XYZ file of C-alpha atoms in Angstrom:
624
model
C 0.000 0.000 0.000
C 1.144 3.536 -0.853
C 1.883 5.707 1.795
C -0.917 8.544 0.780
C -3.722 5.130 1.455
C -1.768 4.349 4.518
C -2.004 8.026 5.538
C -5.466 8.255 4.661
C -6.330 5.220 6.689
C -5.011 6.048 9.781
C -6.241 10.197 9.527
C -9.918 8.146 9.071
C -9.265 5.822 12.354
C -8.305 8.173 14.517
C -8.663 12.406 13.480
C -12.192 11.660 12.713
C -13.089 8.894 15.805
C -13.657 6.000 13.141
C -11.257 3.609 14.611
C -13.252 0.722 15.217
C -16.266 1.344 12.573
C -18.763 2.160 15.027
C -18.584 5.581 15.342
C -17.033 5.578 18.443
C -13.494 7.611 19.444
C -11.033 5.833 20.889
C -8.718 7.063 23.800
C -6.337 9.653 21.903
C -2.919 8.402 23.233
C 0.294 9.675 22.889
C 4.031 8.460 23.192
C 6.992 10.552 24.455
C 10.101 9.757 23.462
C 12.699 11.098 25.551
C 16.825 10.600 24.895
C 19.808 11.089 27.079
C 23.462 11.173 28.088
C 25.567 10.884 30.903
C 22.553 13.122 32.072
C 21.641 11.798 35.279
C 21.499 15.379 37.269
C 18.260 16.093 34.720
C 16.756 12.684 33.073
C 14.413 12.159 35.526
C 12.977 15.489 35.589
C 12.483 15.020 31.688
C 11.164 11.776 32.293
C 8.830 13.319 35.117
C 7.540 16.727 33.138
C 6.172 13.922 30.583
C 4.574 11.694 32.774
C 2.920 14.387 34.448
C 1.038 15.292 31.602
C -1.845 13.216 32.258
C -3.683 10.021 30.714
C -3.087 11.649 27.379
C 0.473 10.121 27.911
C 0.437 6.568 27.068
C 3.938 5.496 27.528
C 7.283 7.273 27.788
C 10.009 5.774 25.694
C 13.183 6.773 28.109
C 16.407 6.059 25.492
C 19.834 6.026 27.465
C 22.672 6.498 24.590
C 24.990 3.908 26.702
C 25.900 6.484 29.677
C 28.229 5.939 31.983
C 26.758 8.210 34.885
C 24.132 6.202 36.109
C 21.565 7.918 34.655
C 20.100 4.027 33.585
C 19.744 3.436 37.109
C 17.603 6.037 37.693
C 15.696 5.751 35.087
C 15.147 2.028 35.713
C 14.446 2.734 39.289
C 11.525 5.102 38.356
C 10.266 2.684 36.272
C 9.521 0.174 38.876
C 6.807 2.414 40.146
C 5.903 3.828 36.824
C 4.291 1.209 34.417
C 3.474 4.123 31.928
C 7.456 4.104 31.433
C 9.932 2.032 29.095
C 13.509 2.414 29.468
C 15.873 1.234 26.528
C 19.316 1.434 27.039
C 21.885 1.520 23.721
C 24.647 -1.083 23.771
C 27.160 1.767 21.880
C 27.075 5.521 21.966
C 25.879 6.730 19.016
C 27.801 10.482 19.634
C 24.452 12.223 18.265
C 20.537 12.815 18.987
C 19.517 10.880 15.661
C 20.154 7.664 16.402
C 18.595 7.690 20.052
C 15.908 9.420 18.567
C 14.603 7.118 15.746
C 15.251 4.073 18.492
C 12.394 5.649 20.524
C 10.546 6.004 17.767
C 10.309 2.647 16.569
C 9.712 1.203 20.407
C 6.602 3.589 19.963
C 3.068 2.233 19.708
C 1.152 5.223 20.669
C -0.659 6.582 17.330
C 1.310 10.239 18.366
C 4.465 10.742 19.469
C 6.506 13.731 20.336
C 10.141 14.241 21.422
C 12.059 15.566 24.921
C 15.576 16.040 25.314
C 16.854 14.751 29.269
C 17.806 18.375 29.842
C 14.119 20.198 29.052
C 11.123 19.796 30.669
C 7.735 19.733 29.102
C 5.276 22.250 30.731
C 2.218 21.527 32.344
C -0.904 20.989 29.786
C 1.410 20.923 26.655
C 0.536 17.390 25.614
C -3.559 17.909 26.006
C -3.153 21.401 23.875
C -1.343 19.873 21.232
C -3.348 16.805 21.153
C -6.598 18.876 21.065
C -5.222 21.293 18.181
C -4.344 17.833 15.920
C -7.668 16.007 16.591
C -9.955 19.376 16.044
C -7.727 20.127 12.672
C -7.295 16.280 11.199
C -3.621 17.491 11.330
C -0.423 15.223 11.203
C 1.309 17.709 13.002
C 0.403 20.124 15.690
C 3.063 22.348 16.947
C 3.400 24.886 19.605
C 5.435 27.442 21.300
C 8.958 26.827 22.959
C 10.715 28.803 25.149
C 14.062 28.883 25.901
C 14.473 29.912 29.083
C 18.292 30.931 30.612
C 19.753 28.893 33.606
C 20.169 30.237 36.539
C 18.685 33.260 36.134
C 15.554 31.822 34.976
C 15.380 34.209 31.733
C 13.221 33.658 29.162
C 12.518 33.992 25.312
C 9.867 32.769 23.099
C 11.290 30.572 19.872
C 10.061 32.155 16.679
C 6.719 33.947 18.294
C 5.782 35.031 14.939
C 4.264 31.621 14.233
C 2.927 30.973 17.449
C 0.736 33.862 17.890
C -2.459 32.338 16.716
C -4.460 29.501 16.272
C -4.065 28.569 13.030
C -4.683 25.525 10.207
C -1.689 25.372 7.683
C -3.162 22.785 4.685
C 0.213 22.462 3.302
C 3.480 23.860 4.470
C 4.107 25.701 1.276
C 1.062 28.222 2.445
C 3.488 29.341 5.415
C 6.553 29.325 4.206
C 7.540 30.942 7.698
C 7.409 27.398 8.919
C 10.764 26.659 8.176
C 12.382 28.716 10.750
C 11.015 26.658 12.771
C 13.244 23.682 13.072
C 12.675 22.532 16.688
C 11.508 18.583 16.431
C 10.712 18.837 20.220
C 7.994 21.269 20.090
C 5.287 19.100 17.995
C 3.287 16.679 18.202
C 3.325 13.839 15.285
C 1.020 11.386 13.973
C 2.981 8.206 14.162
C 1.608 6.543 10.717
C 2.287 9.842 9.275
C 6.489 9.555 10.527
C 6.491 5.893 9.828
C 4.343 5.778 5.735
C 6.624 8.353 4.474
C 9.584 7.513 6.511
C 10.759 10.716 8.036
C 13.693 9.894 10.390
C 16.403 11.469 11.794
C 19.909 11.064 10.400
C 21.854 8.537 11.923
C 25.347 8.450 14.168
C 27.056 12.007 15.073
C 25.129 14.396 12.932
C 25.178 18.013 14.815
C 21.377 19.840 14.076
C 19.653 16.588 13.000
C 16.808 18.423 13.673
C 17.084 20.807 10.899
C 17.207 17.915 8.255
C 14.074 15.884 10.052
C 12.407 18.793 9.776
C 13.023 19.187 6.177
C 11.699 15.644 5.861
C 8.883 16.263 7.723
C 7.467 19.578 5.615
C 8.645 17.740 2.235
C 5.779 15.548 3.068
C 3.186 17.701 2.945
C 1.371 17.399 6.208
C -1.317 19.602 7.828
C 0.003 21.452 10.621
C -1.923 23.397 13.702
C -0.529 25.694 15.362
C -1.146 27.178 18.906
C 0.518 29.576 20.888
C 0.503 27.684 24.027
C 3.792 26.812 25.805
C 4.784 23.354 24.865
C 8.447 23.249 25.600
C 10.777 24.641 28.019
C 14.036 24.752 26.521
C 16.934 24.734 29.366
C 20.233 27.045 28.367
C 22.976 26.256 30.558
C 26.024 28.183 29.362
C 28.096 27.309 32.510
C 27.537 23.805 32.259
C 31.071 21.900 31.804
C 29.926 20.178 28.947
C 27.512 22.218 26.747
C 25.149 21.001 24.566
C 25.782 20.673 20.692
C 23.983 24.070 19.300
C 25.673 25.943 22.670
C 29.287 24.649 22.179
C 30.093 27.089 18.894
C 34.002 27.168 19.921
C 35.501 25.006 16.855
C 34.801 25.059 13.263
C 33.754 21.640 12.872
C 30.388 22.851 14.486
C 29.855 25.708 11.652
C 30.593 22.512 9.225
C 28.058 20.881 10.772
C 24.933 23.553 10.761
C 26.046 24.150 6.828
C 25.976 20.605 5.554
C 22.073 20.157 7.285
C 20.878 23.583 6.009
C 22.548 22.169 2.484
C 20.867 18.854 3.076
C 17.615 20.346 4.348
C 17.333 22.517 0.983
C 18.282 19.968 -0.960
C 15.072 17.598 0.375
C 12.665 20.254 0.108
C 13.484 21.205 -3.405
C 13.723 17.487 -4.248
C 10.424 17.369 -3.200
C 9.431 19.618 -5.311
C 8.807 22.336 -2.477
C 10.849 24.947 -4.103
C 9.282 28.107 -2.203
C 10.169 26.244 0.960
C 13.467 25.687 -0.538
C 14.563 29.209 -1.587
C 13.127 30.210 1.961
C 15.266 27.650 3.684
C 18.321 29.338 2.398
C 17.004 32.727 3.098
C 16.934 31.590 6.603
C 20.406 30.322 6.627
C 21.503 33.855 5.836
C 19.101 35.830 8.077
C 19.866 33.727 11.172
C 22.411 31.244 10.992
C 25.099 33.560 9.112
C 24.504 36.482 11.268
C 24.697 34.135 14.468
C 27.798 33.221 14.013
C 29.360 36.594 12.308
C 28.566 38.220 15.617
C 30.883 36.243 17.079
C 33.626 35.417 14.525
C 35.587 37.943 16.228
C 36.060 36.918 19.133
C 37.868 33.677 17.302
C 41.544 33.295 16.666
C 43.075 33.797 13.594
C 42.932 29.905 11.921
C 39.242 29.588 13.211
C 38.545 32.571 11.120
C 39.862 31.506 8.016
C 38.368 27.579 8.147
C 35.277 29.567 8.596
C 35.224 32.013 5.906
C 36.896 29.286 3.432
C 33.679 26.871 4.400
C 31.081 30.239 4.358
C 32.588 31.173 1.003
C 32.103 27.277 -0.364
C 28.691 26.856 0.712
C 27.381 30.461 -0.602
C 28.829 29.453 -3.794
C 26.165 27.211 -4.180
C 23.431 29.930 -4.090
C 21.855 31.245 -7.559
C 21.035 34.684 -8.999
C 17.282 34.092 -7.251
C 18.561 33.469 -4.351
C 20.451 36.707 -3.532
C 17.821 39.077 -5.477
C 14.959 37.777 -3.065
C 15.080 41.517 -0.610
C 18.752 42.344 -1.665
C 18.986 45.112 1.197
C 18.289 42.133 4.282
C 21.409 42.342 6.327
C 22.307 38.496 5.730
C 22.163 38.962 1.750
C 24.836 42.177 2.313
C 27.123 39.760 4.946
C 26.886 36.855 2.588
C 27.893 38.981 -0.941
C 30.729 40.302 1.564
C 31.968 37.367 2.206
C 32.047 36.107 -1.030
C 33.524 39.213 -2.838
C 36.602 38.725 -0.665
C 39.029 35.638 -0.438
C 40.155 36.445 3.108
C 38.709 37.767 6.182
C 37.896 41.438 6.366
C 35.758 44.332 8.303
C 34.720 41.530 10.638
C 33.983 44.683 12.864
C 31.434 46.245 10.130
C 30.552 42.913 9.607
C 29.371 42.078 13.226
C 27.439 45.338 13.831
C 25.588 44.842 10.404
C 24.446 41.100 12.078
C 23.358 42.414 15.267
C 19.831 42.920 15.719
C 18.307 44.897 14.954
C 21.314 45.304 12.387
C 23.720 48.628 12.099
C 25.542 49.564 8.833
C 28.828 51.564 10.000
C 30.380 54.215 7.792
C 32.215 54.655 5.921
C 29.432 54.888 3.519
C 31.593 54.791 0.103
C 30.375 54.890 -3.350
C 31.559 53.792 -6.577
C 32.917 56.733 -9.476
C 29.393 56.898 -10.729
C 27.900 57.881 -7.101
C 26.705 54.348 -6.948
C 26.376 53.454 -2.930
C 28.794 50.520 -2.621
C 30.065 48.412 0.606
C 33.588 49.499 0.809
C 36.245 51.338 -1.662
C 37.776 47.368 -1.195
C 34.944 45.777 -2.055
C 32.846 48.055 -4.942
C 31.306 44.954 -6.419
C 29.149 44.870 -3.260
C 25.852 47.232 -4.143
C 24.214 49.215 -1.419
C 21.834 50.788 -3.980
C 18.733 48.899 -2.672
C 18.771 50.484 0.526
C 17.780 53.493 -0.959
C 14.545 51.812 -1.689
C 14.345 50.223 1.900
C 11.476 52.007 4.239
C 13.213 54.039 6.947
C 11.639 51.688 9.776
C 13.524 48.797 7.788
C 17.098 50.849 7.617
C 20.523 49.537 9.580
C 20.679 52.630 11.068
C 23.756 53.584 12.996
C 23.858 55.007 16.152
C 26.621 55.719 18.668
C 26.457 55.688 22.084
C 28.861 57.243 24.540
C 28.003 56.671 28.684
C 30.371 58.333 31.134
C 29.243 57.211 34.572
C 30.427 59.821 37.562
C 30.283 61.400 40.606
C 28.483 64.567 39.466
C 25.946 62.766 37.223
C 25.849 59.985 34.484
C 25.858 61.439 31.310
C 24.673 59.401 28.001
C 25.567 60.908 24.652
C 24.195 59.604 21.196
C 25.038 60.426 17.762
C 22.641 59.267 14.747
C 24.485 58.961 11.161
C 23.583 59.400 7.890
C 22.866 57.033 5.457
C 22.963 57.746 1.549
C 20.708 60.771 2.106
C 18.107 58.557 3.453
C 18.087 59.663 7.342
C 17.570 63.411 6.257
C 15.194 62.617 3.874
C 13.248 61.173 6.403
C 13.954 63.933 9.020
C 14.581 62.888 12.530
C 13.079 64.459 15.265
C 13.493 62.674 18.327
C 14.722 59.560 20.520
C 12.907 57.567 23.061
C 15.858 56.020 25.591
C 14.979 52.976 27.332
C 16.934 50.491 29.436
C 15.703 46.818 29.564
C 16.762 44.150 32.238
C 18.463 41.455 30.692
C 17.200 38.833 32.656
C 13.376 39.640 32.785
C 12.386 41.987 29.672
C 9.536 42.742 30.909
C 11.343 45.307 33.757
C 11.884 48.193 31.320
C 13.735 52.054 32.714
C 12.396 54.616 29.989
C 13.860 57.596 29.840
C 13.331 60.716 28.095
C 12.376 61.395 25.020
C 15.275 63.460 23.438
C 15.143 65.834 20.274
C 17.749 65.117 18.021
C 19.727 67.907 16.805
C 21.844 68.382 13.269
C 25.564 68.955 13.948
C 27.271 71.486 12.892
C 30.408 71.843 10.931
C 30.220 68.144 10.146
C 31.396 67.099 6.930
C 29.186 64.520 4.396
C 28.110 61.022 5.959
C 30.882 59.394 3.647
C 33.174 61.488 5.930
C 31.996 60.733 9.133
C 34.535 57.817 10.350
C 36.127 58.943 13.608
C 36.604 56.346 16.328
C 32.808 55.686 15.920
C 33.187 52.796 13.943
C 34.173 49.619 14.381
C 36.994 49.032 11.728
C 40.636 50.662 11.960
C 42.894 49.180 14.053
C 40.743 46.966 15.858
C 40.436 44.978 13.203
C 40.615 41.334 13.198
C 41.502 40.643 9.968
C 44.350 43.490 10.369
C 42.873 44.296 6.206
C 43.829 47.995 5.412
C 41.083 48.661 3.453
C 38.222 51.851 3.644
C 36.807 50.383 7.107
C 40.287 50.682 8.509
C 42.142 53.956 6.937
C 40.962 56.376 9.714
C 44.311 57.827 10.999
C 44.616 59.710 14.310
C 40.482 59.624 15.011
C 40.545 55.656 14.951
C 42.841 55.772 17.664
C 41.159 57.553 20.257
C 41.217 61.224 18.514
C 38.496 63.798 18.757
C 35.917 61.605 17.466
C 36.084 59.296 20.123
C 36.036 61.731 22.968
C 32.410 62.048 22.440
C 32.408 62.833 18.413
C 29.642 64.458 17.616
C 27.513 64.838 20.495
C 29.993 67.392 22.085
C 31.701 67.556 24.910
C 29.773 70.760 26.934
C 26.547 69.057 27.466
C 24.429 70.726 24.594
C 23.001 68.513 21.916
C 22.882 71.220 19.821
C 26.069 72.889 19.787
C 28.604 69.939 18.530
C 31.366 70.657 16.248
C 34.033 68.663 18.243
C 33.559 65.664 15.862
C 35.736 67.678 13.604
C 37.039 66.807 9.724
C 38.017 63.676 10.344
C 36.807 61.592 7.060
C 38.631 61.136 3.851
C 35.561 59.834 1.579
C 33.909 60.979 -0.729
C 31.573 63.616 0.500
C 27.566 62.324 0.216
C 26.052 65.591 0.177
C 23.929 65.341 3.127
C 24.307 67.185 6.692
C 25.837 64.082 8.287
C 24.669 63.425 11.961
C 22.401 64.227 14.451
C 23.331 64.176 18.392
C 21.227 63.929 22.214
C 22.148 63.597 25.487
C 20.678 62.919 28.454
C 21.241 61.942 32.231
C 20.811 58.455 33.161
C 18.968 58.165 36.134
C 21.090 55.170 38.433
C 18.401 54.487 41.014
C 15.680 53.019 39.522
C 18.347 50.558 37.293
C 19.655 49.735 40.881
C 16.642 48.766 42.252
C 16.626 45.327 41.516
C 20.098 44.602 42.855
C 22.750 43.412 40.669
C 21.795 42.882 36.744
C 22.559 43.809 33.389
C 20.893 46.397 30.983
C 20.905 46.788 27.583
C 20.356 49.990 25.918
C 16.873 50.260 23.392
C 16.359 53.380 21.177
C 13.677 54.436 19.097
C 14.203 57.117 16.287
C 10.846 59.141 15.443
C 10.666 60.786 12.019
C 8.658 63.524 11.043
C 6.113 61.528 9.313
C 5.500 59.718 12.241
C 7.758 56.766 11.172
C 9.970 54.826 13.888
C 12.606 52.374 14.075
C 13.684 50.630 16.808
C 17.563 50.198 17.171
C 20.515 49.872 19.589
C 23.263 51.667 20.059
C 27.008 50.686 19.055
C 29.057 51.192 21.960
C 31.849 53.940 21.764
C 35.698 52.509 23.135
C 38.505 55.298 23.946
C 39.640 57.525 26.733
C 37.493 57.104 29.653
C 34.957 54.893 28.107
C 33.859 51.046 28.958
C 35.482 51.750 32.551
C 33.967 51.036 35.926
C 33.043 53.252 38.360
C 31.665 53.159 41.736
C 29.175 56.046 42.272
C 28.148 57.498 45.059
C 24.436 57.068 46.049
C 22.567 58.514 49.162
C 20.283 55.298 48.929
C 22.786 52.625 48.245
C 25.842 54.522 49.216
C 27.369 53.371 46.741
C 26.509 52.094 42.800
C 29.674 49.737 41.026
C 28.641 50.861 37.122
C 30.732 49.091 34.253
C 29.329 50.001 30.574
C 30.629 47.325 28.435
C 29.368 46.431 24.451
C 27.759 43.157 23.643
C 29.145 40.305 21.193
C 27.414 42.262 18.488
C 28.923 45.611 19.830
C 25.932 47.132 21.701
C 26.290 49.453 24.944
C 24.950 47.543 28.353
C 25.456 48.488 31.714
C 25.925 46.205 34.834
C 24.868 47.661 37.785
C 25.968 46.226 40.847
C 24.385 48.492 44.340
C 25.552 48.439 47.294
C 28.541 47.530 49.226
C 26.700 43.755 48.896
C 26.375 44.623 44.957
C 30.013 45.285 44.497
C 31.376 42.330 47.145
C 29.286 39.640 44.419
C 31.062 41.443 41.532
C 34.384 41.059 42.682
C 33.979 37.518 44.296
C 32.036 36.437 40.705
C 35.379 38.020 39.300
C 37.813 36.291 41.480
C 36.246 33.182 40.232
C 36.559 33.521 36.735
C 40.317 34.393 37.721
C 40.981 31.127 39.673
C 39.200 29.198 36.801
């Protein structure tokens, strides 16, 4: 029998309550399959979150991958009391999450089946809701939100929201083509028949992101998908775990070889099945989230990562056709990726990482070719920047600069707003909203005011405007001496980066200290726009120690916004802690540091307490 019949067959026995050919529904039961290694501090919570669930939980298919921690024991051990669970335990490690995986699957004889890794938990009710949105759509799939929640401080942030906002009925995956961002296995719910007739299984052995190529499998089938923006999965991130988990531990190349042969084998099922919309989108969303991912960081890698990694980014982008790169030319992926292929060798990695950040920042230099033609570099002309120019202003990489100078008579937070091609004063500027947001609950947000952004005067053309401001010159990686880099004196700590453009009296209105610093070609336009503003200490120390990152939004006369960060200004004086004085805390430890993507945040740490757990947290990373 083909596997559309089969598929048929079992959507008539059990979607529509046919299963026995009276009419009557059976019990809706559902397998959860749940693998592990040398896991034993977290299995049996895994084990437990499913079990929990309720009678819609059939039987738990526990998988040990041959650990040598015990964690069978345990797992055994809660079995005795637990009939609902089956523990399997694999002779040989298979050194991936496939092979476990598909193991638990074919143990499974529950007509649904979803997956758990030992170190997540499910959350309460996610089984019923998922099981209620497949049986009310006739779906083979029903899939919900995840949430990825930071450990210890408890943190957390929804996994591609977008799709989880509503109730909805996809017929065929092709219909949302958003769907394949999604490539989580752990937060859906499958029909088993479904899995088994057109045998979707995970790839076998040590194969890093197997999840990206099931779930390539999986939408190459077809299936009807429902999707509900309940909480189905709690996804644990433990960054100070010895051992991290395979999508955490980013240190060597072999894992960027790894995510680039499954998004090459995921696009090469879809468009084998014949999905090519979900294809070219599958490669869209290699550049919008995996490249920028791991550009933000490249950085921060020595100098023979960097080149493995460029060599492999170059060799798999090679692969991409004329369609693929003209699909929204101006998204800040499409710009990193004809970067990296326009030059053999590393280069601007700086430029490169504020243009992945998020939302993304395009640093000047702004160059342009002989013919006035906006182009990435005077290194790299071949790279166009002309579609930005047809980009809406909420849409723009916007650069901003951001300059704090904690002290003793007031902290003081300067910004400065470039140009861009003519496009910012086209738009006209008016104002920006300043808001600090607690990294560890994003909900606790410290607005501040809203600021009127003023021209500056006496600066040349945006092309001009280098200075210390951006990120290229000496700090960078690649050492390349190309436009990003030729900034002289002001690269090095001169004028520019003693405040640049915002000034150094206090007015946002009466800057000129920014001085000529460029050596571009001139763009025509008036160049930047500056604020400043006191930053307020006491209500960011209010909940003890914690992090906050910087949030700006840019108003334009036509009542247009965009919502960006702020790259974080290094020289004299800047990125250094301070202890404050306060007359509530006595006394506030302030360090403004920038991000992996090179946005301002501030630790605060208050109180003599406050600064005693910064300097024992420091000790420790010392001894370690």
């Amino acid at each position: 029998m083909n596997a559309e019949s089969e598929t048929a067959r079992d959507t008539e026995g059990h979607a529509d309550g046919r299963g026995d050919g009276h009419g009557v529904r059976p019990p809706a039961e559902v397998a959860v399959v749940v693998i592990g290694y040398d896991d034993a501090a977290h299995v049996t919570d895994a084990v437990r979150s499913a079990l929990a669930q309720g009678p819609a939980v059939r039987e738990v298919v526990a998988v040990d991958d041959c650990s040598r921690d015990g964690s069978v024991g345990l797992l055994e051990r809660l079995s005795a009391s637990e009939p609902r669970l089956k523990v399997i335990r694999r002779r040989a490690n298979s050194g991936g999450c496939g092979t476990p995986r598909n193991t638990g699957l074919d143990a499974v004889t529950s007509p649904y089946v979803m997956f758990l890794d030992s170190d997540d938990v499910l959350p309460p009710g996610a089984v019923d809701a998922l099981l209620a949105a497949a049986e009310g759509a006739h779906a083979e799939v029903a899939s919900g939100l995840c949430v990825r929640r930071e450990l210890p401080s408890g943190r957390e942030v929804p996994w591609q929201p977008r799709l989880y906002a509503l109730h909805a009925v996809v017929p065929r995956p092709a219909q949302r083509t958003r769907l394949v961002h999604d490539t989580l296995c752990v937060n859906k719910l499958y029909r088993t028949a479904f899995l088994r007739a057109h045998g979707i299984r995970f790839p076998e052995g040590r194969f890093p992101y197997e999840d990206v190529v099931f779930t390539a499998r999986l939408l190459a089938a077809a299936p009807r998908i429902a999707l509900i923006p309940d909480r189905v999965y709690v996804w644990h991130v433990r960054r100070s775990e010895a051992r991290l988990s395979i999508s955490l531990d980013r240190s060597g190349v072999e894992n960027w070889r790894a995510r680039t042969e499954a998004c090459r084998q995921a696009y090469e099922v879809l468009l084998g099945a014949g999905q090519k919309e979900l294809a070219r989108t599958a490669r869209a969303k290699f550049l919008d989230h995996d490249l920028r991912m791991y550009v933000r960081e490249l950085g921060l890698r020595d100098v023979v990562y960097r080149r493995a990694w460029w060599e492999l980014t170059r060799a798999h982008l090679a692969e991409y056709d004329a369609d693929d790169w003209a699909r929204n030319p101006a998204a800040p992926g499409r710009l990193i990726g004809r970067v990296v292929l326009a030059s053999p060798e590393p280069c601007e990695l700086p430029r490169l990482r504020e243009l992945a950040a998020r939302p993304a920042r395009l640093y000047p230099p702004y160059a342009r070719a002989a013919d006035g033609t906006p182009v990435w570099s005077d290194a790299i002309p071949q790279v166009l920047l002309e579609p930005l120019r047809a980009r809406p202003v909420r849409a723009l990489p916007l650069a901003v600069d951001a300059e704090l100078r904690p002290g003793a008579r007031g902290t003081r937070l300067r910004l400065r707003l470039h140009e861009l091609y003519g496009r910012v004063a086209q738009a006209g500027p008016e104002t920006v909203d300043v808001e600090w947001r607690h990294r560890d609950d994003g909900d606790v947000v410290v607005r501040g005011p809203s600021l009127p952004l003023a021209p500056c005067a006496g600066v040349p053309g945006a092309d001009e405007t280098a200075g210390s401001a951006g990120p290229g010159g000496s700090a960078d990686p690649a050492g390349r001496g190309d436009s990003a880099g030729r900034r002289g004196s002001a690269g090095r700590g001169g004028s520019a980066g003693r405040g640049g453009s915002a000034g150094r009296s206090g007015s946002a209105g009466r800057g000129n200290s920014a001085g000529p610093v460029g050596h571009g070609r001139s763009a025509g336009s008036d160049g930047t726009w500056s604020a400043e503003t006191a930053v307020d200490l006491l209500p960011l120390a209010a909940p003890g120690v914690g992090t906050w990152d910087l949030r700006l939004r840019i108003r334009f006369r036509d009542g247009a916004s965009r919502d960006v960060t702020a790259h974080a200004l290094t020289g004299a004086g800047l990125l250094r802690r301070r202890a404050v004085p306060s007359t509530r805390h006595g006394v506030v430890l302030v360090q403004p540091y920038t991000t992996h993507s090179g946005a301002l945040a501030l630790r605060v740490a208050p109180g003599v307490r406050g600064v005693l757990s910064v300097v024992r947290a420091r000790l420790r990373r010392l001894l370690h």
